Short mmCIF file of N, CA and C in Angstrom, two decimals:
data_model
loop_
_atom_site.label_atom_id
_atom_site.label_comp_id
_atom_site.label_asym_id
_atom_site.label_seq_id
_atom_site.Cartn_x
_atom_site.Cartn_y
_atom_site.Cartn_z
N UNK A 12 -2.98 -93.71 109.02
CA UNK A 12 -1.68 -93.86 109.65
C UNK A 12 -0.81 -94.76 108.79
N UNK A 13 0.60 -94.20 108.77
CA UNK A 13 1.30 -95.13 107.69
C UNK A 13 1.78 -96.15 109.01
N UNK A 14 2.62 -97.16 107.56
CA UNK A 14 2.92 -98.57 108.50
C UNK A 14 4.21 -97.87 109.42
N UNK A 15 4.18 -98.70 110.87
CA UNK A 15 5.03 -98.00 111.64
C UNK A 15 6.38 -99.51 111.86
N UNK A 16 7.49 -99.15 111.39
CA UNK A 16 8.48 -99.87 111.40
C UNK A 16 9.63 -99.93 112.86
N UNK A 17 9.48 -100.96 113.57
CA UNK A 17 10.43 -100.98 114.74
C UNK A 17 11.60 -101.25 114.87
N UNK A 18 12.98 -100.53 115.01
CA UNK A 18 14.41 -100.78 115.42
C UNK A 18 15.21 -100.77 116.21
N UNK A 19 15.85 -101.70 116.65
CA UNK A 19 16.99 -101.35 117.73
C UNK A 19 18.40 -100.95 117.90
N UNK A 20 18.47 -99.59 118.14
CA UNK A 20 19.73 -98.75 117.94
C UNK A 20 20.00 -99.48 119.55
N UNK A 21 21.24 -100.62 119.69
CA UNK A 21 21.66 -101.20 120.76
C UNK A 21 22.91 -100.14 121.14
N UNK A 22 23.78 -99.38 120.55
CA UNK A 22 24.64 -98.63 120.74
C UNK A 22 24.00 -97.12 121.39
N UNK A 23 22.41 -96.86 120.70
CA UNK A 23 22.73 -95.33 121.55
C UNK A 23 21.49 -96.00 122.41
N UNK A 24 20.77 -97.40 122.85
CA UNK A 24 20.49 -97.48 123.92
C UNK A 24 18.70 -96.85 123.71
N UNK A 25 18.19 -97.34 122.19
CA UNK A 25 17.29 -97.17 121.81
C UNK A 25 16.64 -98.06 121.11
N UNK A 26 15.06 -97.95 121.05
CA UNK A 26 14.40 -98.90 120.10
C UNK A 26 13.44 -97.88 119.99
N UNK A 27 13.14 -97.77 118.37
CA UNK A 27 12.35 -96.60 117.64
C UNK A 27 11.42 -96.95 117.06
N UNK A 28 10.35 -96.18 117.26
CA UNK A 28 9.82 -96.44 116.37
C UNK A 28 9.55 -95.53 115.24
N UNK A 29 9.86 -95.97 113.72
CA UNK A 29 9.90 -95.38 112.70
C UNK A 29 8.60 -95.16 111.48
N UNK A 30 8.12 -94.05 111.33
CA UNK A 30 7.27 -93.78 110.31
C UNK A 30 7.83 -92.76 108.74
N UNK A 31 7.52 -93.16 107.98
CA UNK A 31 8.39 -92.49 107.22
C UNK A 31 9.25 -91.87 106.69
N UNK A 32 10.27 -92.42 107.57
CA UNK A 32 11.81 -92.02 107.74
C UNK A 32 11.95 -91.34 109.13
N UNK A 33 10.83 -91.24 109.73
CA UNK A 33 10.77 -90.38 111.10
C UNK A 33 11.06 -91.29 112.11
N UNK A 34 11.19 -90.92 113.35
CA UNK A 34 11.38 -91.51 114.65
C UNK A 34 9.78 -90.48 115.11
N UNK A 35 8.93 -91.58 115.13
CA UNK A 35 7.74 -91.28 116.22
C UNK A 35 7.05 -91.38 117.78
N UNK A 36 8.03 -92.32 118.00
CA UNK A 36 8.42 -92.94 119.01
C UNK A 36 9.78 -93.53 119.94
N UNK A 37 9.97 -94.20 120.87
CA UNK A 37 11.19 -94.94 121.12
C UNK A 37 11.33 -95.05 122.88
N UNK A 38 11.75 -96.03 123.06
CA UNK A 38 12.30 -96.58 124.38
C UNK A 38 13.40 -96.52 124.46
N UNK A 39 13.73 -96.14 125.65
CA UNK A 39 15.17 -95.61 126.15
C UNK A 39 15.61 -96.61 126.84
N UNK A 40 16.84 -97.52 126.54
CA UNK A 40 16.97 -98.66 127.51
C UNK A 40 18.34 -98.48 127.64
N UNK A 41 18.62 -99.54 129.06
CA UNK A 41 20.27 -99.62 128.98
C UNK A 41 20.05 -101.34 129.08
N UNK A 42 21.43 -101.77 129.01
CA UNK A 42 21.58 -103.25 129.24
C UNK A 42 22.33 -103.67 130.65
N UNK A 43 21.63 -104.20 131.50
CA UNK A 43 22.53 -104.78 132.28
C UNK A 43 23.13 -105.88 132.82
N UNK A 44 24.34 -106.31 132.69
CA UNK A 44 25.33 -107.28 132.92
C UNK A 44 25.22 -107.87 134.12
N UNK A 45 25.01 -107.62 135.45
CA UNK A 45 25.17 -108.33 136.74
C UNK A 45 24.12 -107.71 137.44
N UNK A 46 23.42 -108.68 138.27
CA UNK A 46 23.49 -110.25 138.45
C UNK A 46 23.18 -111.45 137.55
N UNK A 47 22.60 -110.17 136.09
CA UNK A 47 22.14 -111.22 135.45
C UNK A 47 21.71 -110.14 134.56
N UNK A 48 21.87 -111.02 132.74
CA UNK A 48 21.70 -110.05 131.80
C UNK A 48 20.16 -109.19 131.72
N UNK A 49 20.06 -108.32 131.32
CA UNK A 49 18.83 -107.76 130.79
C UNK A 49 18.27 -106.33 130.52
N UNK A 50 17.30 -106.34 129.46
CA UNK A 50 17.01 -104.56 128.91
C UNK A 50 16.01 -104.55 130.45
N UNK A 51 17.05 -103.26 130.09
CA UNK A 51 15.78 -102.28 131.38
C UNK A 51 15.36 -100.93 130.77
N UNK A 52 14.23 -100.78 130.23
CA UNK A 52 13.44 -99.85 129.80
C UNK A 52 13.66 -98.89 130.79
N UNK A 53 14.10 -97.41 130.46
CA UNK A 53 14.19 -95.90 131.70
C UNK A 53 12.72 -95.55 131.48
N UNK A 54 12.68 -94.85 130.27
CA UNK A 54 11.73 -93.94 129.57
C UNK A 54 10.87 -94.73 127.80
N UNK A 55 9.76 -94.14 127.93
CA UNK A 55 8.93 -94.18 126.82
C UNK A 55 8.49 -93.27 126.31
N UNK A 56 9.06 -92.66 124.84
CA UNK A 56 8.12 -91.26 125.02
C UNK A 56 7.69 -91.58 122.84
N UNK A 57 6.67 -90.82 123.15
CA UNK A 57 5.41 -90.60 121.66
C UNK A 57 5.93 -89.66 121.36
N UNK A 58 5.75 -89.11 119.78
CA UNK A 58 5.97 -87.75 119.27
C UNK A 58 4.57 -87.24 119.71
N UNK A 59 4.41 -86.00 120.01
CA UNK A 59 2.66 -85.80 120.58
C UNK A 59 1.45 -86.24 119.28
N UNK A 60 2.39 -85.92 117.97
CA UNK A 60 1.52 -85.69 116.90
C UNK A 60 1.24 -87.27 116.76
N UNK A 61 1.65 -88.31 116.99
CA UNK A 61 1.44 -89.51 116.83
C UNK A 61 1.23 -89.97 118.37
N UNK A 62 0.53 -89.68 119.40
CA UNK A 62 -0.18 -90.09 120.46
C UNK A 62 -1.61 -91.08 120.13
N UNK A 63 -1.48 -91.60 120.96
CA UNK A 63 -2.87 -92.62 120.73
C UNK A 63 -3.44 -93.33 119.75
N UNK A 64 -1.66 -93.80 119.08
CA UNK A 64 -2.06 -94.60 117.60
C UNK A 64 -1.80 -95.94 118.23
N UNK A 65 -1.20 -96.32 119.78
CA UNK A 65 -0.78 -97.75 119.97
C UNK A 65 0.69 -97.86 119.76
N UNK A 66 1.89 -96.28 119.40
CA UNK A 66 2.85 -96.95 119.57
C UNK A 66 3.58 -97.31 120.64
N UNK A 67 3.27 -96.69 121.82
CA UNK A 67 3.96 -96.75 122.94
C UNK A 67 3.86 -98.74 123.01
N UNK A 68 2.69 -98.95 123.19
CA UNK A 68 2.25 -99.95 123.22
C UNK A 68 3.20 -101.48 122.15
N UNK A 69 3.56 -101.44 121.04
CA UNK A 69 4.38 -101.87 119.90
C UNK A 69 5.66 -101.78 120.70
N UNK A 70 5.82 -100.77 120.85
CA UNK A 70 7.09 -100.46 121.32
C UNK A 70 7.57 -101.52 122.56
N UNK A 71 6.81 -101.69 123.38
CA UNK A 71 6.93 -102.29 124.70
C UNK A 71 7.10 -103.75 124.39
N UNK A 72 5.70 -104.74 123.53
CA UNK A 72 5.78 -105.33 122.84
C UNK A 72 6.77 -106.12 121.93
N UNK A 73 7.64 -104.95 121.40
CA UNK A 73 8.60 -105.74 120.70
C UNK A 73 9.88 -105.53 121.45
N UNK A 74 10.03 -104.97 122.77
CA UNK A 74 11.09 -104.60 123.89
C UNK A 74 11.17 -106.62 124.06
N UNK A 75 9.93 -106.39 125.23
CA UNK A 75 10.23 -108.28 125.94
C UNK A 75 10.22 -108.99 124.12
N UNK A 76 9.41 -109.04 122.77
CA UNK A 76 9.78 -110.21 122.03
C UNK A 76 11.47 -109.93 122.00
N UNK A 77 12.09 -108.89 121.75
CA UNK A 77 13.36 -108.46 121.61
C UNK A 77 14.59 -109.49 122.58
N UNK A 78 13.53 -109.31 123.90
CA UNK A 78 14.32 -109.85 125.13
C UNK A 78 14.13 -111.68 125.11
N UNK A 79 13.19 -112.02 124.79
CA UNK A 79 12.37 -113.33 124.28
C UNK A 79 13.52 -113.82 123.58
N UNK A 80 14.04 -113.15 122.48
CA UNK A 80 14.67 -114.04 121.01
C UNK A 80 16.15 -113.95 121.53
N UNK A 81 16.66 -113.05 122.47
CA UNK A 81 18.27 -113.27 123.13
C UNK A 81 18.30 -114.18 123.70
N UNK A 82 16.92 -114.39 124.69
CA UNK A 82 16.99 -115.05 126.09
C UNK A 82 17.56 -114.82 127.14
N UNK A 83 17.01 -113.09 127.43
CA UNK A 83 17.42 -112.07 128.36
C UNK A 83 16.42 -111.51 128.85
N UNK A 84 16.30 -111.57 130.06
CA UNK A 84 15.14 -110.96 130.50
C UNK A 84 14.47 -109.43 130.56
N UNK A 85 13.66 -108.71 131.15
CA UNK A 85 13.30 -107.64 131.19
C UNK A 85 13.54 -107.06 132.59
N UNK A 86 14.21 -105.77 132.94
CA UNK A 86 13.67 -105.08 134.42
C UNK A 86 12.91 -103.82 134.08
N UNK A 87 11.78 -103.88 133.73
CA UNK A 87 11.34 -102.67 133.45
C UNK A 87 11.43 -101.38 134.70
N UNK A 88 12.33 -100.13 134.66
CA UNK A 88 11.40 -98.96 135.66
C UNK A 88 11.07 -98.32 135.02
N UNK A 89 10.96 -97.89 133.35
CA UNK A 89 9.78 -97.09 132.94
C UNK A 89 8.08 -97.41 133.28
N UNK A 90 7.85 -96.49 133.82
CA UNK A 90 6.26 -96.52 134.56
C UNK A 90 5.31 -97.49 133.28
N UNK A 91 5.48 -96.44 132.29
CA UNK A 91 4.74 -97.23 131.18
C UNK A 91 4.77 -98.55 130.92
N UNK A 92 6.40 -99.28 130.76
CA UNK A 92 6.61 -100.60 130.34
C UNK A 92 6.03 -101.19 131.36
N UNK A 93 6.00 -100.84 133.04
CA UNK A 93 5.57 -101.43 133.95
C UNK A 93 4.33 -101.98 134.07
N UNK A 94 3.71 -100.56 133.45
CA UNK A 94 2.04 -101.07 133.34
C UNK A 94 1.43 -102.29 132.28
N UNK A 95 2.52 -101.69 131.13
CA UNK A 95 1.58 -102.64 129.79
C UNK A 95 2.34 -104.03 130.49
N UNK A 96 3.38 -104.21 131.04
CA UNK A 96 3.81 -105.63 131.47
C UNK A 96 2.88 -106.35 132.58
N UNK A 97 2.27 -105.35 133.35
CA UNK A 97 1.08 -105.86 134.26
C UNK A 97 -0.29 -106.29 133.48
N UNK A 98 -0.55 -105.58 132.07
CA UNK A 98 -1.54 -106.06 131.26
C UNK A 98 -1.59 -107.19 130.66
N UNK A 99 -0.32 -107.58 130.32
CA UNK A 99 0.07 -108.49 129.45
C UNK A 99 1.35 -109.40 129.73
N UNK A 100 0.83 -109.79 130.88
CA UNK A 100 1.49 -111.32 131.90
C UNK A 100 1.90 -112.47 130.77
N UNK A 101 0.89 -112.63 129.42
CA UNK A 101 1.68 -113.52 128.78
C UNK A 101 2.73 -113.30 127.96
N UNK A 102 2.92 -111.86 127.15
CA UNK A 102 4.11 -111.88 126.74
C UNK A 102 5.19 -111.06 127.08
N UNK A 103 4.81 -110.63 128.66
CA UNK A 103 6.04 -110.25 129.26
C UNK A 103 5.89 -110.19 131.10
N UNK A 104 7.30 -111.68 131.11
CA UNK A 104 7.23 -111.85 132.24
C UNK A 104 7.72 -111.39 133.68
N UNK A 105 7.35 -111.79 134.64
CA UNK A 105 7.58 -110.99 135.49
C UNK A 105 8.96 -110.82 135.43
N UNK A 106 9.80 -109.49 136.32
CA UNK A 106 10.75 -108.81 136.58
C UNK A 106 11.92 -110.08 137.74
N UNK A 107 12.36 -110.71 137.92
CA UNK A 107 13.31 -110.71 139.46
C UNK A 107 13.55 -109.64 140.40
N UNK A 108 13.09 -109.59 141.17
CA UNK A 108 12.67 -108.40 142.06
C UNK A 108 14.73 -108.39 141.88
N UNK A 109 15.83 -109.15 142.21
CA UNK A 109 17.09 -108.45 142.55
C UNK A 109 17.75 -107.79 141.03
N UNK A 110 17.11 -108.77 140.19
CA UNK A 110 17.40 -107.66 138.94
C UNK A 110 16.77 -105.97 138.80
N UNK A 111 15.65 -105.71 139.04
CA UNK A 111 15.04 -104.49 138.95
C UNK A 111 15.97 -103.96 140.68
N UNK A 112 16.20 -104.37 141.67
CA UNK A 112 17.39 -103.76 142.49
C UNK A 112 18.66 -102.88 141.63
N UNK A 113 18.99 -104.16 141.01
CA UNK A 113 20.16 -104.11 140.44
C UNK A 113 20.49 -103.05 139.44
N UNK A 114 19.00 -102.85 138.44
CA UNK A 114 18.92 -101.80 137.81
C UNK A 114 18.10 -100.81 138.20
N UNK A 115 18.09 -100.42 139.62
CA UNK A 115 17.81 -99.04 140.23
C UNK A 115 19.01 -98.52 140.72
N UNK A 116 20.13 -99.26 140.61
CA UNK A 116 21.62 -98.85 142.01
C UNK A 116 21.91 -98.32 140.30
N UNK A 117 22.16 -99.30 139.33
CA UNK A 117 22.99 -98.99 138.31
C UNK A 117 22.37 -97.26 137.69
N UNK A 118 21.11 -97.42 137.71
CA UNK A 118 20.82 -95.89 137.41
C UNK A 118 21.03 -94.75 138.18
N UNK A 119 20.82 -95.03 139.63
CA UNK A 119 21.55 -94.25 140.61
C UNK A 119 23.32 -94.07 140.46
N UNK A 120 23.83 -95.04 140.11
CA UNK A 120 25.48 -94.49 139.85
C UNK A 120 25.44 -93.86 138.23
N UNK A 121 24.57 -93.91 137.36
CA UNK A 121 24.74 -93.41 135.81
C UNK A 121 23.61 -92.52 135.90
N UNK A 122 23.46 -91.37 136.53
CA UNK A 122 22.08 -90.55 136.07
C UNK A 122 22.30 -89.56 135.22
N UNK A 123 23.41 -89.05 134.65
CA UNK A 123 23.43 -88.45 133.79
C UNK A 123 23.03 -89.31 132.25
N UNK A 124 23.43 -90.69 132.06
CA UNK A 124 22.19 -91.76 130.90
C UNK A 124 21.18 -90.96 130.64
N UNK A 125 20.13 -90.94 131.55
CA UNK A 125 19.28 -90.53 131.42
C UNK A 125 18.37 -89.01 131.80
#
């Protein structure tokens, strides 16, 4: 497996992950402003051909360090981010239950985003 390089396209509301000029991966996020800043992960999706190398996993990973180095929190509702954030309590902390509110109404008024 070549080295897999991570980026954040903040304009189309992505973080990729890149293998040899490819996108093999990527998280689908939006940002939200009120009640309080933060990425909220929608979706996580693998290219199939690169399944079960650990990028989903990287990906998630460098989502909260991402959120860590602003000093913005996380509302994850992608199922996936939800889980690896239940695995890994130390480097990504829990949600504010009114923020993850906040970014279920906001996806309910924007569902065409996603």
């Amino acid at each position: 497996m070549s080295e897999i390089d991570i980026r954040d396209d903040r304009a189309a509301g992505r973080l990729e992950a890149v293998s040899d000029g490819e996108v093999v991966g990527r998280v689908e996020y939006f940002v939200l402003d009120a009640p309080g800043h933060a990425l909220v992960p929608v979706h996580t999706i693998v290219e199939p051909a690169h399944e079960g190398q650990g990028i989903a996993g990287s990906l998630a990973r460098e989502l909260y360090a991402l959120a860590a180095r602003e000093g913005i929190a996380v509302a994850p509702l992608c199922p996936y981010v939800v889980r690896w954030a239940e695995r890994h309590p130390d480097q990504a902390p829990a949600a504010d239950p009114e923020l993850l509110r906040a970014a279920k109404d906001w996806l309910k008024a924007h569902p065409e985003r996603f």
